[in-house]
Amino acid sequence: AQSVTQLDSQVPVFEEAPVELRCNYSSSVSVYLFWYVQYPNQGLQLLLKYLSGSTLVKGINGFEAEFNKSQTSFHLRKPSVHISDTAEYFCAVSATGSARQLTFGSGTQLTVLP
Amino acid sequence: DAGVTQSPTHLIKTRGQQVTLRCSPKSGHDTVSWYQQALGQGPQFIFQYYEEEERQRGNFPDRFSGHQFPNYSSELNVNALLLGDSALYLCASTPVGGGPETQYFGPGTRLLVL
């Protein structure tokens, strides 16, 4: 089984500042890692994914994340945030070769302040 | 191309009642997964349907059941509703042969149990 811990439930940051949303996972098998974004009253949108290869992955809207196997982390970063980035962000994990079940963290609310 | 569609968008029920939620997968997708997202929490996997069979199940009681039709659409049924069943119910579909990275989420059905 897998588990995901998102270390910060809320992250306020000023517009144009950098941000890092932290995610740690636990698994006894190899995993795929994901970040999703959820805007108010909407479903989930995939931001980026790590499947294999380069540990630095780039996603949509200028976000990137780095997979660190030794620290079992997959932190999400953006060098300069915008007001429109205000949303809930979820880290998720799936065992490789699984039947596509995702295990999510509890989410981090990113609020970008003017 | 329509994405994943879910109906209804909102629903209010009372304790003890039964509810049916519906999901139409994205075109070309054959696998449907259901997730429950309680307020302030990350989504939790309920079950997954493939070839009209339940392939995987999360830690949910038997009150939660489902069905997949030959056209790949799916229903989630919840019997004997409890107040704690109030949540956003998300449907996700995956294409033929696709992995978790190809999972596509619908907008969800928000269920309120009074």
PDB file of C-alpha atoms in Angstrom:
ATOM      1  CA  ALA A   1       0.000   0.000   0.000  1.00  0.00           C
ATOM      2  CA  GLN A   2       1.017   3.585  -0.539  1.00  0.00           C
ATOM      3  CA  SER A   3       0.496   6.747   1.482  1.00  0.00           C
ATOM      4  CA  VAL A   4       1.059  10.430   0.792  1.00  0.00           C
ATOM      5  CA  THR A   5       1.749  13.236   3.231  1.00  0.00           C
ATOM      6  CA  GLN A   6       1.394  16.854   2.246  1.00  0.00           C
ATOM      7  CA  LEU A   7       3.224  18.736   4.932  1.00  0.00           C
ATOM      8  CA  ASP A   8       1.439  22.077   4.628  1.00  0.00           C
ATOM      9  CA  SER A   9      -2.333  22.399   4.622  1.00  0.00           C
ATOM     10  CA  GLN A  10      -2.232  26.088   3.706  1.00  0.00           C
ATOM     11  CA  VAL A  11       0.435  28.158   1.969  1.00  0.00           C
ATOM     12  CA  PRO A  12      -0.083  31.913   1.555  1.00  0.00           C
ATOM     13  CA  VAL A  13       2.345  33.673  -0.751  1.00  0.00           C
ATOM     14  CA  PHE A  14       2.544  37.074  -2.407  1.00  0.00           C
ATOM     15  CA  GLU A  15       2.121  37.450  -6.147  1.00  0.00           C
ATOM     16  CA  GLU A  16       5.363  37.005  -8.164  1.00  0.00           C
ATOM     17  CA  ALA A  17       7.080  35.267  -5.233  1.00  0.00           C
ATOM     18  CA  PRO A  18       8.374  31.683  -5.534  1.00  0.00           C
ATOM     19  CA  VAL A  19       6.511  28.829  -3.901  1.00  0.00           C
ATOM     20  CA  GLU A  20       7.215  25.242  -2.897  1.00  0.00           C
ATOM     21  CA  LEU A  21       4.494  22.767  -1.926  1.00  0.00           C
ATOM     22  CA  ARG A  22       5.872  19.752  -0.119  1.00  0.00           C
ATOM     23  CA  CYS A  23       4.932  16.118  -0.633  1.00  0.00           C
ATOM     24  CA  ASN A  24       6.361  12.955   0.888  1.00  0.00           C
ATOM     25  CA  TYR A  25       5.239   9.445   0.087  1.00  0.00           C
ATOM     26  CA  SER A  26       5.599   5.959   1.449  1.00  0.00           C
ATOM     27  CA  SER A  27       5.580   2.785  -0.618  1.00  0.00           C
ATOM     28  CA  SER A  28       7.161  -0.659  -0.583  1.00  0.00           C
ATOM     29  CA  VAL A  29       7.102  -0.813  -4.385  1.00  0.00           C
ATOM     30  CA  SER A  30       8.083   1.473  -7.244  1.00  0.00           C
ATOM     31  CA  VAL A  31       5.656   4.306  -7.840  1.00  0.00           C
ATOM     32  CA  TYR A  32       4.473   6.907 -10.262  1.00  0.00           C
ATOM     33  CA  LEU A  33       3.981  10.392  -8.777  1.00  0.00           C
ATOM     34  CA  PHE A  34       1.545  13.135  -9.695  1.00  0.00           C
ATOM     35  CA  TRP A  35       0.453  16.637  -8.821  1.00  0.00           C
ATOM     36  CA  TYR A  36      -3.133  17.697  -9.467  1.00  0.00           C
ATOM     37  CA  VAL A  37      -4.789  21.104  -9.117  1.00  0.00           C
ATOM     38  CA  GLN A  38      -8.403  21.690  -8.138  1.00  0.00           C
ATOM     39  CA  TYR A  39     -10.053  25.061  -8.612  1.00  0.00           C
ATOM     40  CA  PRO A  40     -13.181  25.854  -6.569  1.00  0.00           C
ATOM     41  CA  ASN A  41     -16.176  23.728  -7.504  1.00  0.00           C
ATOM     42  CA  GLN A  42     -14.248  21.870 -10.181  1.00  0.00           C
ATOM     43  CA  GLY A  43     -12.701  18.455 -10.714  1.00  0.00           C
ATOM     44  CA  LEU A  44      -9.020  17.585 -10.755  1.00  0.00           C
ATOM     45  CA  GLN A  45      -6.585  18.680 -13.442  1.00  0.00           C
ATOM     46  CA  LEU A  46      -3.209  16.992 -13.901  1.00  0.00           C
ATOM     47  CA  LEU A  47      -0.319  19.439 -13.448  1.00  0.00           C
ATOM     48  CA  LEU A  48       2.581  17.071 -13.957  1.00  0.00           C
ATOM     49  CA  LYS A  49       3.723  13.483 -13.506  1.00  0.00           C
ATOM     50  CA  TYR A  50       6.842  11.460 -12.828  1.00  0.00           C
ATOM     51  CA  LEU A  51       6.925   8.030 -14.415  1.00  0.00           C
ATOM     52  CA  SER A  52      10.641   7.379 -14.947  1.00  0.00           C
ATOM     53  CA  GLY A  53      13.802   9.020 -16.261  1.00  0.00           C
ATOM     54  CA  SER A  54      14.770  12.578 -15.372  1.00  0.00           C
ATOM     55  CA  THR A  55      13.908  13.394 -11.791  1.00  0.00           C
ATOM     56  CA  LEU A  56      12.988  16.980 -12.669  1.00  0.00           C
ATOM     57  CA  VAL A  57       9.651  17.129 -14.404  1.00  0.00           C
ATOM     58  CA  LYS A  58       7.972  20.161 -15.886  1.00  0.00           C
ATOM     59  CA  GLY A  59       4.238  20.618 -16.076  1.00  0.00           C
ATOM     60  CA  ILE A  60       1.636  23.091 -17.139  1.00  0.00           C
ATOM     61  CA  ASN A  61       1.345  26.689 -15.988  1.00  0.00           C
ATOM     62  CA  GLY A  62       5.086  26.960 -15.206  1.00  0.00           C
ATOM     63  CA  PHE A  63       5.104  24.364 -12.421  1.00  0.00           C
ATOM     64  CA  GLU A  64       7.866  21.818 -11.936  1.00  0.00           C
ATOM     65  CA  ALA A  65       8.611  19.076  -9.437  1.00  0.00           C
ATOM     66  CA  GLU A  66      11.634  17.047  -8.441  1.00  0.00           C
ATOM     67  CA  PHE A  67      11.522  13.368  -7.538  1.00  0.00           C
ATOM     68  CA  ASN A  68      13.924  12.471  -4.722  1.00  0.00           C
ATOM     69  CA  LYS A  69      13.931   8.731  -4.184  1.00  0.00           C
ATOM     70  CA  SER A  70      16.225   8.744  -1.161  1.00  0.00           C
ATOM     71  CA  GLN A  71      14.015  11.254   0.647  1.00  0.00           C
ATOM     72  CA  THR A  72      10.793   9.830  -0.843  1.00  0.00           C
ATOM     73  CA  SER A  73       9.722  13.331  -1.779  1.00  0.00           C
ATOM     74  CA  PHE A  74       8.120  14.995  -4.773  1.00  0.00           C
ATOM     75  CA  HIS A  75       7.950  18.722  -4.023  1.00  0.00           C
ATOM     76  CA  LEU A  76       6.159  21.106  -6.375  1.00  0.00           C
ATOM     77  CA  ARG A  77       7.708  24.463  -7.238  1.00  0.00           C
ATOM     78  CA  LYS A  78       6.978  27.590  -9.215  1.00  0.00           C
ATOM     79  CA  PRO A  79       9.447  30.468  -9.477  1.00  0.00           C
ATOM     80  CA  SER A  80       6.816  33.208  -9.709  1.00  0.00           C
ATOM     81  CA  VAL A  81       3.153  32.731  -8.822  1.00  0.00           C
ATOM     82  CA  HIS A  82       0.103  34.570 -10.102  1.00  0.00           C
ATOM     83  CA  ILE A  83      -3.242  35.310  -8.520  1.00  0.00           C
ATOM     84  CA  SER A  84      -4.752  32.693 -10.853  1.00  0.00           C
ATOM     85  CA  ASP A  85      -2.642  29.971  -9.201  1.00  0.00           C
ATOM     86  CA  THR A  86      -4.854  30.184  -6.113  1.00  0.00           C
ATOM     87  CA  ALA A  87      -6.284  26.678  -5.788  1.00  0.00           C
ATOM     88  CA  GLU A  88      -6.027  23.378  -3.902  1.00  0.00           C
ATOM     89  CA  TYR A  89      -3.085  21.200  -4.899  1.00  0.00           C
ATOM     90  CA  PHE A  90      -2.982  17.445  -4.406  1.00  0.00           C
ATOM     91  CA  CYS A  91      -0.012  15.117  -4.539  1.00  0.00           C
ATOM     92  CA  ALA A  92      -0.821  11.543  -5.569  1.00  0.00           C
ATOM     93  CA  VAL A  93       0.949   8.230  -5.995  1.00  0.00           C
ATOM     94  CA  SER A  94       0.253   5.047  -7.902  1.00  0.00           C
ATOM     95  CA  ALA A  95       2.142   1.790  -7.825  1.00  0.00           C
ATOM     96  CA  THR A  96       3.764   1.016 -11.150  1.00  0.00           C
ATOM     97  CA  GLY A  97       1.998  -1.685 -13.076  1.00  0.00           C
ATOM     98  CA  SER A  98      -1.122  -1.213 -11.000  1.00  0.00           C
ATOM     99  CA  ALA A  99      -4.638  -0.989 -12.287  1.00  0.00           C
ATOM    100  CA  ARG A 100      -4.444   2.806 -12.172  1.00  0.00           C
ATOM    101  CA  GLN A 101      -5.636   3.418  -8.614  1.00  0.00           C
ATOM    102  CA  LEU A 102      -4.387   6.738  -7.217  1.00  0.00           C
ATOM    103  CA  THR A 103      -3.687   7.477  -3.540  1.00  0.00           C
ATOM    104  CA  PHE A 104      -3.945  11.183  -2.718  1.00  0.00           C
ATOM    105  CA  GLY A 105      -2.593  13.408  -0.012  1.00  0.00           C
ATOM    106  CA  SER A 106      -4.905  15.663   1.977  1.00  0.00           C
ATOM    107  CA  GLY A 107      -4.123  18.696  -0.160  1.00  0.00           C
ATOM    108  CA  THR A 108      -2.440  22.096   0.166  1.00  0.00           C
ATOM    109  CA  GLN A 109      -4.436  25.283  -0.296  1.00  0.00           C
ATOM    110  CA  LEU A 110      -2.250  27.788  -2.126  1.00  0.00           C
ATOM    111  CA  THR A 111      -3.453  31.350  -1.736  1.00  0.00           C
ATOM    112  CA  VAL A 112      -1.692  34.016  -3.786  1.00  0.00           C
ATOM    113  CA  LEU A 113      -2.000  37.474  -2.273  1.00  0.00           C
ATOM    114  CA  PRO A 114      -1.822  40.709  -4.264  1.00  0.00           C
TER     115      PRO A 114
ATOM    116  CA  ASP B   1     -14.442  15.773 -27.798  1.00  0.00           C
ATOM    117  CA  ALA B   2     -16.394  15.790 -24.556  1.00  0.00           C
ATOM    118  CA  GLY B   3     -14.448  14.920 -21.476  1.00  0.00           C
ATOM    119  CA  VAL B   4     -15.744  12.875 -18.575  1.00  0.00           C
ATOM    120  CA  THR B   5     -19.301  13.888 -17.738  1.00  0.00           C
ATOM    121  CA  GLN B   6     -21.114  13.288 -14.482  1.00  0.00           C
ATOM    122  CA  SER B   7     -24.725  13.698 -13.441  1.00  0.00           C
ATOM    123  CA  PRO B   8     -26.282  15.196 -11.510  1.00  0.00           C
ATOM    124  CA  THR B   9     -23.982  18.064 -10.541  1.00  0.00           C
ATOM    125  CA  HIS B  10     -25.581  18.480  -7.125  1.00  0.00           C
ATOM    126  CA  LEU B  11     -27.859  16.295  -5.037  1.00  0.00           C
ATOM    127  CA  ILE B  12     -29.523  16.529  -1.641  1.00  0.00           C
ATOM    128  CA  LYS B  13     -30.717  13.408   0.160  1.00  0.00           C
ATOM    129  CA  THR B  14     -31.761  12.493   3.675  1.00  0.00           C
ATOM    130  CA  ARG B  15     -30.282   9.840   5.927  1.00  0.00           C
ATOM    131  CA  GLY B  16     -31.331   6.309   5.060  1.00  0.00           C
ATOM    132  CA  GLN B  17     -32.120   7.081   1.435  1.00  0.00           C
ATOM    133  CA  GLN B  18     -30.400   5.592  -1.574  1.00  0.00           C
ATOM    134  CA  VAL B  19     -28.622   7.520  -4.345  1.00  0.00           C
ATOM    135  CA  THR B  20     -27.340   6.762  -7.845  1.00  0.00           C
ATOM    136  CA  LEU B  21     -24.639   8.833  -9.493  1.00  0.00           C
ATOM    137  CA  ARG B  22     -23.748   8.532 -13.164  1.00  0.00           C
ATOM    138  CA  CYS B  23     -20.585   8.876 -15.183  1.00  0.00           C
ATOM    139  CA  SER B  24     -19.852   8.855 -18.909  1.00  0.00           C
ATOM    140  CA  PRO B  25     -16.179   8.316 -19.708  1.00  0.00           C
ATOM    141  CA  LYS B  26     -14.142  10.221 -22.227  1.00  0.00           C
ATOM    142  CA  SER B  27     -14.352   8.851 -25.755  1.00  0.00           C
ATOM    143  CA  GLY B  28     -11.901   5.961 -26.225  1.00  0.00           C
ATOM    144  CA  HIS B  29     -11.728   5.234 -22.493  1.00  0.00           C
ATOM    145  CA  ASP B  30     -12.824   1.842 -21.175  1.00  0.00           C
ATOM    146  CA  THR B  31     -11.976   1.970 -17.459  1.00  0.00           C
ATOM    147  CA  VAL B  32     -13.893   3.998 -14.880  1.00  0.00           C
ATOM    148  CA  SER B  33     -12.799   4.749 -11.324  1.00  0.00           C
ATOM    149  CA  TRP B  34     -14.802   6.420  -8.574  1.00  0.00           C
ATOM    150  CA  TYR B  35     -13.398   8.573  -5.771  1.00  0.00           C
ATOM    151  CA  GLN B  36     -14.976  10.200  -2.717  1.00  0.00           C
ATOM    152  CA  GLN B  37     -13.653  13.606  -1.677  1.00  0.00           C
ATOM    153  CA  ALA B  38     -14.906  14.763   1.713  1.00  0.00           C
ATOM    154  CA  LEU B  39     -14.701  18.455   2.517  1.00  0.00           C
ATOM    155  CA  GLY B  40     -11.111  19.509   3.165  1.00  0.00           C
ATOM    156  CA  GLN B  41      -9.710  16.091   2.240  1.00  0.00           C
ATOM    157  CA  GLY B  42      -8.047  14.475  -0.725  1.00  0.00           C
ATOM    158  CA  PRO B  43      -9.983  12.062  -2.926  1.00  0.00           C
ATOM    159  CA  GLN B  44     -10.239   8.476  -1.707  1.00  0.00           C
ATOM    160  CA  PHE B  45     -10.504   5.561  -4.108  1.00  0.00           C
ATOM    161  CA  ILE B  46     -13.837   3.719  -3.934  1.00  0.00           C
ATOM    162  CA  PHE B  47     -13.611   1.203  -6.788  1.00  0.00           C
ATOM    163  CA  GLN B  48     -12.737   0.717 -10.424  1.00  0.00           C
ATOM    164  CA  TYR B  49     -14.679  -0.913 -13.252  1.00  0.00           C
ATOM    165  CA  TYR B  50     -13.279  -2.553 -16.352  1.00  0.00           C
ATOM    166  CA  GLU B  51     -15.128  -4.791 -18.815  1.00  0.00           C
ATOM    167  CA  GLU B  52     -18.257  -4.418 -16.691  1.00  0.00           C
ATOM    168  CA  GLU B  53     -16.535  -5.973 -13.664  1.00  0.00           C
ATOM    169  CA  GLU B  54     -15.296  -4.441 -10.435  1.00  0.00           C
ATOM    170  CA  ARG B  55     -11.534  -4.814 -10.729  1.00  0.00           C
ATOM    171  CA  GLN B  56     -10.321  -3.054  -7.591  1.00  0.00           C
ATOM    172  CA  ARG B  57     -11.965  -1.790  -4.450  1.00  0.00           C
ATOM    173  CA  GLY B  58     -10.864   0.636  -1.774  1.00  0.00           C
ATOM    174  CA  ASN B  59     -11.774   0.591   1.891  1.00  0.00           C
ATOM    175  CA  PHE B  60     -15.481   1.344   1.545  1.00  0.00           C
ATOM    176  CA  PRO B  61     -18.420  -0.626   2.956  1.00  0.00           C
ATOM    177  CA  ASP B  62     -20.767  -2.742   0.874  1.00  0.00           C
ATOM    178  CA  ARG B  63     -23.296   0.110   0.934  1.00  0.00           C
ATOM    179  CA  PHE B  64     -21.231   1.440  -1.942  1.00  0.00           C
ATOM    180  CA  SER B  65     -21.798  -0.501  -5.138  1.00  0.00           C
ATOM    181  CA  GLY B  66     -21.382   0.137  -8.812  1.00  0.00           C
ATOM    182  CA  HIS B  67     -22.046  -0.973 -12.303  1.00  0.00           C
ATOM    183  CA  GLN B  68     -20.494  -0.528 -15.712  1.00  0.00           C
ATOM    184  CA  PHE B  69     -22.528  -0.754 -18.887  1.00  0.00           C
ATOM    185  CA  PRO B  70     -21.457  -2.083 -22.313  1.00  0.00           C
ATOM    186  CA  ASN B  71     -20.923   1.498 -23.519  1.00  0.00           C
ATOM    187  CA  TYR B  72     -18.400   1.928 -20.629  1.00  0.00           C
ATOM    188  CA  SER B  73     -20.569   4.377 -18.693  1.00  0.00           C
ATOM    189  CA  SER B  74     -20.859   3.696 -14.999  1.00  0.00           C
ATOM    190  CA  GLU B  75     -23.084   4.180 -11.982  1.00  0.00           C
ATOM    191  CA  LEU B  76     -22.219   4.529  -8.326  1.00  0.00           C
ATOM    192  CA  ASN B  77     -24.947   3.494  -5.885  1.00  0.00           C
ATOM    193  CA  VAL B  78     -24.926   4.273  -2.198  1.00  0.00           C
ATOM    194  CA  ASN B  79     -27.539   2.673   0.075  1.00  0.00           C
ATOM    195  CA  ALA B  80     -28.635   3.662   3.576  1.00  0.00           C
ATOM    196  CA  LEU B  81     -27.033   7.089   3.335  1.00  0.00           C
ATOM    197  CA  LEU B  82     -25.205   8.474   6.359  1.00  0.00           C
ATOM    198  CA  LEU B  83     -24.374  12.086   7.112  1.00  0.00           C
ATOM    199  CA  GLY B  84     -20.720  11.161   6.561  1.00  0.00           C
ATOM    200  CA  ASP B  85     -21.436  10.258   2.949  1.00  0.00           C
ATOM    201  CA  SER B  86     -21.711  13.965   2.163  1.00  0.00           C
ATOM    202  CA  ALA B  87     -18.877  14.611  -0.263  1.00  0.00           C
ATOM    203  CA  LEU B  88     -17.824  15.364  -3.807  1.00  0.00           C
ATOM    204  CA  TYR B  89     -17.879  12.162  -5.837  1.00  0.00           C
ATOM    205  CA  LEU B  90     -15.393  12.131  -8.675  1.00  0.00           C
ATOM    206  CA  CYS B  91     -15.375   9.831 -11.654  1.00  0.00           C
ATOM    207  CA  ALA B  92     -12.201   9.251 -13.640  1.00  0.00           C
ATOM    208  CA  SER B  93     -11.726   7.366 -16.877  1.00  0.00           C
ATOM    209  CA  THR B  94      -8.648   5.796 -18.438  1.00  0.00           C
ATOM    210  CA  PRO B  95      -8.105   4.893 -22.088  1.00  0.00           C
ATOM    211  CA  VAL B  96      -7.637   1.396 -23.451  1.00  0.00           C
ATOM    212  CA  GLY B  97      -4.180   0.238 -22.374  1.00  0.00           C
ATOM    213  CA  GLY B  98      -3.458   3.485 -20.577  1.00  0.00           C
ATOM    214  CA  GLY B  99      -1.787   3.843 -17.208  1.00  0.00           C
ATOM    215  CA  PRO B 100      -2.659   6.083 -14.247  1.00  0.00           C
ATOM    216  CA  GLU B 101      -0.949   9.005 -15.939  1.00  0.00           C
ATOM    217  CA  THR B 102      -3.714   9.017 -18.526  1.00  0.00           C
ATOM    218  CA  GLN B 103      -6.549   9.132 -16.006  1.00  0.00           C
ATOM    219  CA  TYR B 104      -8.980  11.967 -16.739  1.00  0.00           C
ATOM    220  CA  PHE B 105     -11.294  13.337 -14.052  1.00  0.00           C
ATOM    221  CA  GLY B 106     -14.832  14.603 -14.370  1.00  0.00           C
ATOM    222  CA  PRO B 107     -16.199  17.670 -12.545  1.00  0.00           C
ATOM    223  CA  GLY B 108     -17.833  15.598  -9.834  1.00  0.00           C
ATOM    224  CA  THR B 109     -21.243  15.268  -8.190  1.00  0.00           C
ATOM    225  CA  ARG B 110     -21.665  17.069  -4.898  1.00  0.00           C
ATOM    226  CA  LEU B 111     -23.853  15.033  -2.524  1.00  0.00           C
ATOM    227  CA  LEU B 112     -25.294  16.508   0.635  1.00  0.00           C
ATOM    228  CA  VAL B 113     -26.942  14.156   3.131  1.00  0.00           C
ATOM    229  CA  LEU B 114     -29.229  15.811   5.682  1.00  0.00           C
TER     230      LEU B 114
END
